[in-house]
Every structure is written in C-alpha cells, then in structure tokens.
Amino acid sequence: MKSEVVIKVQKKREGAIIPRRATAGAAGMDLYACIDEDITIKAGEAALIATGIAIELPSKEVAAFVFARSGLATKFGISLANSVGVVDSDYRGEIYVSLRNFSAKDYTVKQNERIAQMIIMPVLPVSFFEVESLEGTVRGEGGFGSTGK
C-alpha cells in the first residue's frame, strides 16, 4: 500500500468538525453539519447544508467525492440531491452538501450531525481523440438491461 495521503483542512466556521472515519475499516470520512440552527428539510424538498470546512487536495490526480450516508438514506430517505458531489482539486471554498428528503416526512438536520461521507479517489489524466468508429465487442451497443434482469 502507498503511504497515507495528507489533506489540508481549514475550518471556515466555528464549531466545524474535521472529517473522520467512524471505524478503522471505513472507506468514507464523515462530513458533519456546521449550522447555526436546525434545518428542517420538508418532504420532497432539498436544502444546502454547510460543513464548515474547506480542503486542499495534494494534486490534480485526486478529487474528493461526497456520497450519501447509507443509514440516513435507508432509515429516513435523506440522500444527496445530486447523487454524488465532486470536490475538485483546485476548489478552496467551503464544502456544502445538498441533501434531498425523498421521504413523506419532514426531517430535521441538527448541528454536528453526520450528513454525508467523503472519499478521496484518484482521477486519471485523460484526453479525447475523435474517431470514425470504435472497436467492436460482444455486447456492442446493448444497454439498459440488455444483459438481463
């Protein structure tokens, strides 16, 4: 395994909590709500929740990806409004999480509540080259269930 990657974190708000893993084997680091007062997300609506932190990623070969917490999504219907958030390597502003309430009941986010998880992942440098055709495969252009149920 490679050595540990160091991410610089700046607290942008008083009371902000530095991301951390809930267990030693957790892939994601919890992001916490850093809000002045509780925020109620009505059923079917979304809200932007501040985390109170900004990060500096070590290179353009990595990005931070923000995912839903499975417990919030499964138990309460609270997930990310944009499915997955991306924090680019050159972004230095505060990280916000857009939460959507997919349930039929209002949900209240409280100060320091774990609202999402962040995973640092590699980003491959790529370039696109336009061609007239692509190499064929057995699957071809089959998609959206073409390989079975």
XYZ file of N, CA and C in Angstrom, residues 37-99:
189
model
N -28.435 26.888 13.374
C -29.692 26.390 13.931
C -30.150 25.194 13.110
N -31.026 24.396 13.686
C -31.545 23.221 12.992
C -32.162 23.631 11.654
N -32.027 22.737 10.665
C -32.626 22.976 9.353
C -33.585 21.827 9.068
N -34.861 22.159 8.874
C -35.855 21.148 8.544
C -35.999 21.077 7.032
N -35.817 19.860 6.520
C -35.997 19.616 5.083
C -37.374 18.981 4.916
N -38.270 19.704 4.313
C -39.626 19.199 4.118
C -39.625 18.028 3.133
N -40.610 17.173 3.262
C -40.751 16.021 2.371
C -40.698 16.481 0.917
N -39.854 15.829 0.124
C -39.738 16.145 -1.294
C -38.879 17.351 -1.623
N -38.333 18.018 -0.602
C -37.529 19.213 -0.854
C -36.057 18.959 -0.565
N -35.233 19.957 -0.884
C -33.783 19.859 -0.672
C -33.295 21.075 0.102
N -32.135 20.925 0.715
C -31.516 22.038 1.438
C -30.002 21.909 1.321
N -29.340 23.044 1.279
C -27.882 23.099 1.230
C -27.373 23.208 2.661
N -26.546 22.232 3.070
C -26.080 22.173 4.447
C -24.580 22.447 4.485
N -24.172 23.419 5.280
C -22.758 23.772 5.418
C -22.018 22.740 6.256
N -20.764 22.479 5.887
C -19.917 21.589 6.690
C -18.909 22.383 7.517
N -18.721 23.643 7.176
C -17.786 24.477 7.922
C -16.325 24.248 7.587
N -16.040 23.434 6.577
C -14.644 23.146 6.234
C -14.371 23.383 4.754
N -13.109 23.649 4.469
C -12.582 23.677 3.107
C -11.361 22.766 3.113
N -11.044 22.172 1.968
C -9.899 21.268 1.906
C -8.950 21.673 0.788
N -7.712 21.239 0.934
C -6.716 21.392 -0.115
C -6.211 19.998 -0.465
N -6.594 19.541 -1.642
C -6.141 18.234 -2.098
C -4.703 18.345 -2.592
N -3.903 17.263 -2.458
C -2.472 17.352 -2.731
C -2.091 17.475 -4.202
N -2.988 17.100 -5.123
C -2.643 17.193 -6.543
C -3.902 17.086 -7.380
N -3.744 17.373 -8.672
C -4.887 17.255 -9.577
C -5.191 15.802 -9.924
N -4.393 14.869 -9.427
C -4.636 13.445 -9.664
C -5.621 12.837 -8.673
N -6.156 13.644 -7.750
C -7.171 13.169 -6.824
C -8.305 14.183 -6.733
N -9.471 13.688 -6.342
C -10.615 14.547 -6.071
C -11.337 13.959 -4.871
N -12.148 14.778 -4.233
C -12.964 14.303 -3.121
C -14.376 14.093 -3.656
N -14.937 12.928 -3.353
C -16.288 12.597 -3.793
C -17.177 12.472 -2.563
N -18.323 13.124 -2.605
C -19.249 13.142 -1.477
C -20.422 12.215 -1.793
N -20.647 11.254 -0.910
C -21.699 10.255 -1.075
C -22.681 10.343 0.094
N -23.868 9.776 -0.122
C -24.869 9.708 0.945
C -24.400 8.762 2.041
N -24.882 8.974 3.237
C -24.702 8.007 4.327
C -25.826 6.995 4.196
N -25.477 5.733 4.171
C -26.486 4.698 3.933
C -27.564 4.684 5.009
N -27.207 4.941 6.248
C -28.199 4.955 7.323
C -29.231 6.053 7.143
N -28.795 7.259 6.781
C -29.742 8.363 6.559
C -30.653 8.061 5.374
N -30.061 7.505 4.322
C -30.848 7.221 3.123
C -31.859 6.108 3.367
N -31.416 5.040 4.017
C -32.278 3.875 4.218
C -33.341 4.108 5.275
N -32.952 4.683 6.392
C -33.891 4.850 7.506
C -34.799 6.068 7.374
N -34.278 7.145 6.749
C -35.032 8.400 6.745
C -35.305 8.984 5.360
N -34.766 8.373 4.307
C -34.983 8.894 2.960
C -34.189 10.140 2.654
N -33.105 10.377 3.395
C -32.286 11.564 3.195
C -31.038 11.163 2.417
N -30.884 11.749 1.227
C -29.755 11.416 0.370
C -29.259 12.691 -0.306
N -28.245 12.566 -1.122
C -27.737 13.733 -1.822
C -28.650 14.096 -2.985
N -28.892 15.380 -3.153
C -29.751 15.844 -4.237
C -29.106 15.593 -5.595
N -27.781 15.611 -5.644
C -27.069 15.423 -6.911
C -26.423 14.046 -7.021
N -26.860 13.106 -6.227
C -26.365 11.716 -6.209
C -24.943 11.601 -5.683
N -23.995 12.255 -6.317
C -22.603 12.267 -5.847
C -22.071 13.674 -6.037
N -21.465 14.222 -4.992
C -20.840 15.525 -5.096
C -19.368 15.365 -5.425
N -18.832 16.294 -6.203
C -17.418 16.256 -6.571
C -16.748 17.530 -6.081
N -15.656 17.360 -5.320
C -14.847 18.497 -4.891
C -13.557 18.425 -5.697
N -13.398 19.346 -6.627
C -12.229 19.363 -7.499
C -10.970 19.770 -6.747
N -9.827 19.375 -7.274
C -8.544 19.637 -6.607
C -8.233 21.124 -6.476
N -8.803 21.961 -7.336
C -8.496 23.396 -7.277
C -9.561 24.209 -6.542
N -10.567 23.555 -5.960
C -11.611 24.262 -5.205
C -11.141 24.508 -3.783
N -11.267 25.737 -3.312
C -10.832 26.087 -1.956
C -11.939 26.655 -1.088
N -13.151 26.639 -1.573
C -14.266 27.174 -0.795
C -14.816 26.155 0.186
N -15.749 26.617 0.985
C -16.398 25.735 1.961
C -17.173 24.635 1.237
N -17.128 23.448 1.799
C -17.872 22.321 1.244
C -19.292 22.354 1.804
N -20.262 22.317 0.909
C -21.673 22.235 1.264
C -22.203 20.900 0.749
N -23.210 20.389 1.407
C -23.848 19.148 0.978
C -25.309 19.453 0.676
N -25.731 19.133 -0.539
C -27.120 19.327 -0.931
C -27.890 18.056 -0.597
N -28.690 18.122 0.460
C -29.476 16.971 0.894
C -30.901 17.084 0.376
